[in-house]
Coordinates of C-alpha atoms in Angstrom, one line a residue:
P1 CA -15.8 -0.9 -23.4
Y2 CA -14.3 -3.4 -21.1
L3 CA -10.8 -1.9 -21.5
L4 CA -12.4 1.5 -20.7
I5 CA -14.3 0.3 -17.6
A6 CA -11.1 -1.3 -16.3
R7 CA -9.0 1.8 -17.0
F8 CA -6.3 -0.3 -18.7
A9 CA -5.3 2.8 -20.7
R10 CA -4.6 4.7 -17.5
P11 CA -1.9 2.8 -15.7
I12 CA -1.3 5.4 -12.9
G13 CA -4.0 3.7 -10.8
W14 CA -2.3 0.3 -10.7
W15 CA 1.1 1.9 -10.2
L16 CA -0.1 3.7 -7.1
L17 CA -1.8 0.5 -5.8
L18 CA 1.4 -1.5 -6.4
L19 CA 4.1 0.7 -4.9
P20 CA 3.3 0.4 -1.2
G21 CA 3.6 -3.4 -1.5
W22 CA 6.9 -3.0 -3.4
W23 CA 8.3 -0.9 -0.6
V24 CA 8.1 -3.7 2.0
I25 CA 8.7 -6.8 -0.1
P26 CA 12.5 -6.1 -0.4
L27 CA 12.6 -5.5 3.4
A28 CA 11.1 -8.8 4.2
A29 CA 12.7 -10.9 1.5
A30 CA 14.9 -13.9 2.4
D31 CA 16.6 -14.0 -1.1
P32 CA 16.5 -12.1 -4.4
A33 CA 14.7 -14.8 -6.3
A34 CA 11.8 -14.8 -3.9
M35 CA 11.7 -11.0 -3.9
V36 CA 11.5 -10.8 -7.7
R37 CA 8.8 -13.5 -7.9
L38 CA 6.6 -11.8 -5.3
M39 CA 7.1 -8.4 -6.9
A40 CA 5.9 -9.9 -10.2
L41 CA 2.9 -11.4 -8.6
F42 CA 2.0 -8.1 -6.9
L43 CA 2.3 -6.4 -10.3
I44 CA -0.2 -8.8 -11.9
G45 CA -2.5 -8.6 -8.8
A46 CA -2.3 -4.8 -8.7
V47 CA -3.3 -4.4 -12.4
T48 CA -6.2 -6.9 -12.0
M49 CA -7.6 -5.7 -8.7
R50 CA -7.3 -2.0 -9.6
A51 CA -9.5 -2.9 -12.7
A52 CA -11.9 -4.7 -10.4
G53 CA -12.1 -1.7 -8.1
C54 CA -12.9 0.5 -11.1
V55 CA -15.8 -1.8 -12.1
V56 CA -17.1 -1.7 -8.5
N57 CA -16.7 2.1 -8.4
D58 CA -18.6 2.5 -11.7
L59 CA -21.4 0.1 -10.6
W60 CA -22.0 2.3 -7.6
D61 CA -21.6 5.6 -9.4
R62 CA -23.2 5.0 -12.8
R63 CA -26.0 7.5 -12.1
L64 CA -23.7 10.1 -10.6
D65 CA -21.2 9.7 -13.5
R66 CA -23.9 10.7 -16.0
Q67 CA -24.0 14.1 -14.3
V68 CA -20.2 14.8 -14.4
E69 CA -18.6 15.8 -17.6
R70 CA -15.3 13.9 -17.0
T71 CA -17.1 10.6 -16.3
A72 CA -20.3 10.8 -18.4
A73 CA -18.7 8.6 -21.2
R74 CA -17.8 5.8 -18.9
P75 CA -19.3 2.5 -20.2
L76 CA -21.9 1.9 -17.5
A77 CA -22.9 5.6 -17.4
A78 CA -23.2 5.7 -21.2
G79 CA -25.0 2.3 -21.4
T80 CA -22.3 0.6 -23.6
V81 CA -21.9 -2.0 -20.9
S82 CA -24.9 -3.4 -19.0
M83 CA -25.1 -4.1 -15.3
M84 CA -25.0 -7.9 -15.9
Q85 CA -22.1 -7.6 -18.3
A86 CA -20.2 -5.5 -15.8
L87 CA -20.9 -8.1 -13.0
V88 CA -19.6 -11.0 -15.2
F89 CA -16.5 -9.0 -16.1
L90 CA -16.0 -8.2 -12.4
A91 CA -16.3 -11.9 -11.5
L92 CA -13.6 -12.8 -14.1
L93 CA -11.2 -10.1 -12.8
C94 CA -11.8 -11.5 -9.3
L95 CA -11.0 -15.0 -10.4
V96 CA -7.7 -13.8 -11.8
G97 CA -7.0 -11.9 -8.6
L98 CA -7.8 -15.0 -6.6
A99 CA -5.5 -17.1 -8.8
V100 CA -2.6 -14.7 -7.9
L101 CA -3.6 -14.6 -4.3
L102 CA -3.5 -18.4 -4.0
Q103 CA 0.2 -18.4 -5.0
L104 CA 0.8 -16.8 -1.6
P105 CA 1.1 -18.3 1.9
V106 CA -2.2 -19.0 3.7
M107 CA -1.9 -16.0 6.1
A108 CA -1.3 -13.7 3.1
V109 CA -4.4 -15.1 1.4
I110 CA -6.5 -14.2 4.5
A111 CA -4.9 -10.8 4.6
G112 CA -5.7 -10.2 1.0
I113 CA -9.4 -11.2 1.4
A114 CA -9.6 -8.9 4.4
A115 CA -9.2 -5.9 2.1
L116 CA -12.3 -6.7 0.1
P117 CA -14.7 -4.7 2.3
L118 CA -12.6 -1.6 1.8
V119 CA -12.7 -2.1 -2.0
V120 CA -16.5 -2.3 -1.9
L121 CA -17.1 0.5 0.6
Y122 CA -14.8 3.2 -0.8
P123 CA -17.2 4.4 -3.5
L124 CA -19.9 4.9 -0.8
A125 CA -17.6 7.0 1.4
K126 CA -18.0 10.1 -0.7
R127 CA -21.7 10.0 -0.1
V128 CA -21.4 10.2 3.7
T129 CA -18.1 11.9 4.5
W130 CA -16.0 14.8 3.3
W131 CA -12.9 12.6 3.6
P132 CA -13.4 9.6 1.3
Q133 CA -9.7 10.0 0.4
A134 CA -8.9 8.6 3.8
V135 CA -10.9 5.4 3.0
L136 CA -9.0 5.1 -0.3
G137 CA -5.8 5.5 1.7
L138 CA -6.7 2.5 3.9
T139 CA -7.5 0.5 0.7
F140 CA -4.5 1.5 -1.5
S141 CA -2.0 1.0 1.3
W142 CA -3.1 -2.6 2.0
G143 CA -0.1 -3.8 0.0
V144 CA 2.1 -2.9 3.0
P145 CA 0.8 -5.5 5.5
L146 CA 0.0 -7.9 2.6
G147 CA 3.5 -7.6 1.1
W148 CA 5.1 -8.3 4.5
T149 CA 2.9 -11.2 5.2
A150 CA 3.3 -12.7 1.7
M151 CA 7.1 -12.5 2.0
R152 CA 7.4 -13.8 5.6
G153 CA 4.5 -16.2 5.6
T154 CA 3.2 -14.8 8.9
L155 CA 1.6 -11.6 10.2
P156 CA 4.1 -9.1 11.7
A157 CA 5.1 -10.1 15.1
G158 CA 6.5 -8.2 18.1
D159 CA 8.2 -5.0 17.1
E160 CA 7.4 -5.7 13.5
W161 CA 3.8 -4.5 14.2
L162 CA 5.2 -1.0 15.0
T163 CA 7.4 -0.8 11.9
V164 CA 4.9 -2.2 9.5
G165 CA 2.2 -0.1 11.1
L166 CA 4.2 3.1 10.7
I167 CA 4.9 2.4 7.0
Y168 CA 1.2 1.6 6.5
A169 CA 0.1 4.8 8.2
G170 CA 2.6 6.8 6.1
S171 CA 1.2 5.3 3.0
V172 CA -2.3 6.1 4.0
A173 CA -1.3 9.8 4.4
W174 CA 0.4 9.7 1.1
V175 CA -2.7 8.4 -0.7
F176 CA -4.8 10.9 1.1
G177 CA -2.6 13.7 -0.2
Y178 CA -2.4 12.6 -3.8
D179 CA -6.1 11.7 -4.1
T180 CA -7.0 15.1 -2.7
I181 CA -5.0 16.6 -5.5
Y182 CA -6.8 14.3 -7.9
A183 CA -10.2 15.4 -6.6
V184 CA -9.4 19.0 -7.6
Q185 CA -10.5 18.0 -11.2
D186 CA -14.0 17.4 -10.1
M187 CA -14.7 20.1 -7.5
A188 CA -17.1 22.1 -9.6
D189 CA -19.1 19.0 -10.7
D190 CA -19.0 17.5 -7.2
R191 CA -20.6 20.6 -5.7
T192 CA -23.4 20.4 -8.3
V193 CA -24.2 16.7 -7.8
G194 CA -23.6 16.6 -4.0
V195 CA -20.5 14.4 -4.0
R196 CA -18.0 15.0 -1.2
S197 CA -14.3 15.1 -1.3
S198 CA -11.3 16.2 0.8
A199 CA -10.6 18.8 -1.8
L200 CA -14.0 20.4 -1.1
G201 CA -13.7 19.8 2.6
L202 CA -10.4 21.6 2.9
G203 CA -11.6 24.5 0.8
Q204 CA -9.2 27.5 1.0
H205 CA -6.8 25.3 3.1
L206 CA -6.3 22.8 0.2
R207 CA -2.6 23.4 -0.2
R208 CA -2.0 23.3 3.6
G209 CA -4.0 20.1 4.0
V210 CA -2.0 18.3 1.3
A211 CA 1.2 19.6 2.8
V212 CA 0.2 18.2 6.2
A213 CA -0.7 14.8 4.6
Y214 CA 2.6 14.6 2.8
L215 CA 4.5 15.6 6.0
L216 CA 2.8 12.9 7.9
A217 CA 3.6 10.4 5.0
V218 CA 7.3 11.2 5.1
S219 CA 7.5 11.3 8.9
L220 CA 5.6 8.1 9.6
A221 CA 6.9 5.9 6.7
G222 CA 10.4 7.3 7.3
A223 CA 10.2 6.3 11.0
G224 CA 9.1 2.8 10.0
F225 CA 11.9 2.3 7.5
W226 CA 14.5 3.7 10.0
L227 CA 13.4 1.3 12.8
L228 CA 13.7 -1.6 10.3
L229 CA 16.8 -0.6 8.4
G230 CA 18.6 2.1 10.3
G231 CA 20.7 4.3 8.1
G232 CA 21.6 3.4 4.5
I233 CA 21.2 4.2 0.9
W234 CA 17.4 4.1 1.1
I235 CA 17.6 7.6 2.8
A236 CA 18.6 9.1 -0.5
G237 CA 15.6 7.6 -2.3
G238 CA 13.4 8.7 0.6
A239 CA 14.8 12.3 0.5
L240 CA 14.3 12.6 -3.3
A241 CA 10.7 11.3 -2.9
A242 CA 10.1 13.9 -0.1
L243 CA 11.5 16.7 -2.2
H244 CA 9.2 15.6 -5.0
L245 CA 6.2 15.8 -2.7
G246 CA 7.2 19.2 -1.5
W247 CA 7.4 20.3 -5.2
Q248 CA 3.9 19.1 -5.7
V249 CA 2.6 21.2 -2.8
M250 CA 4.3 24.3 -4.2
R251 CA 2.8 23.8 -7.6
L252 CA -0.7 22.9 -6.4
D253 CA -3.5 25.3 -7.5
G254 CA -7.1 24.6 -6.8
D255 CA -8.1 26.6 -9.9
D256 CA -6.0 24.5 -12.3
P257 CA -7.7 21.0 -12.7
A258 CA -5.3 20.0 -15.6
G259 CA -2.3 20.9 -13.5
A260 CA -3.7 18.9 -10.6
L261 CA -4.0 15.8 -12.8
R262 CA -0.3 16.2 -13.8
L263 CA 0.7 16.5 -10.2
F264 CA -1.4 13.5 -9.2
K265 CA 0.2 11.3 -11.9
S266 CA 3.7 12.4 -10.8
N267 CA 3.2 10.4 -7.6
R268 CA 4.3 7.3 -9.5
D269 CA 7.7 8.9 -9.8
A270 CA 7.8 9.8 -6.1
G271 CA 6.9 6.3 -5.2
L272 CA 9.5 4.8 -7.6
L273 CA 12.2 7.0 -6.1
L274 CA 11.6 5.5 -2.7
T275 CA 11.3 2.0 -4.2
A276 CA 14.7 2.3 -6.0
G277 CA 16.4 3.6 -2.8
L278 CA 15.0 0.6 -0.8
L279 CA 16.0 -1.9 -3.4
V280 CA 19.5 -0.6 -3.8
S281 CA 19.9 -0.4 0.0
Q282 CA 18.8 -4.0 0.5
M283 CA 21.0 -5.3 -2.4
A284 CA 24.0 -3.5 -1.0
S285 CA 23.3 -4.9 2.4
A286 CA 23.0 -8.4 1.0
A287 CA 26.2 -8.1 -0.9
S288 CA 28.1 -7.1 2.2

């Protein structure tokens, strides 16, 4: 049941948490060894903290989950894990996350701790707003400022605030778009139990709303990367990722929950295309 509550069998969540950090680490890296070490730490941290976030989510939602077919078998909803057991498991996960965080510079530790309120508050957002996916965007994109700070040892300074801010904003829009697609699975149950989501909020404008989110993601993140890197090989990776997002919009159907889940999962591939472009671009720049 602990593997289930942590969603270890569903790696898409930690991939999507990890990728924004992986975008900026190569851009801020002083040397390849430091880059690889930090990317490995972020991988461990993403797997651990995504699991912790799932436990927090299920603690908040255990009563709602019993009313939704897709989530009724979750350990807390089904009673196979008690509240106390879940809290102990959460504490252990947080200790592992803290051990990873303490490998980073002091400012990065502070930046990492600053994200905790978002982790705790996200599950509550769907009770008070139609746009909880925006809160998830702020949370899942935290790897952008954290990755930069961890690599440089300081917060962004001067013009770096603009570039890192644009990449962060683009990532927030990307998360909003893909999590709106994810929410298509639960629209019928969400209407019944009174849970809100951007998929319900957009209604008949679902495809248009996701398209706007993805357009903002490409425009904002692309502007940030351009200010930082100028032209380069990374544009090819970014263009392929943008085409992938456009393909998602064309295939999106609000009446096809299974198809929406497949589209949601494909965002790992979109994020990896951009990551590959950035890595190759930086390695080529270093070699020259």
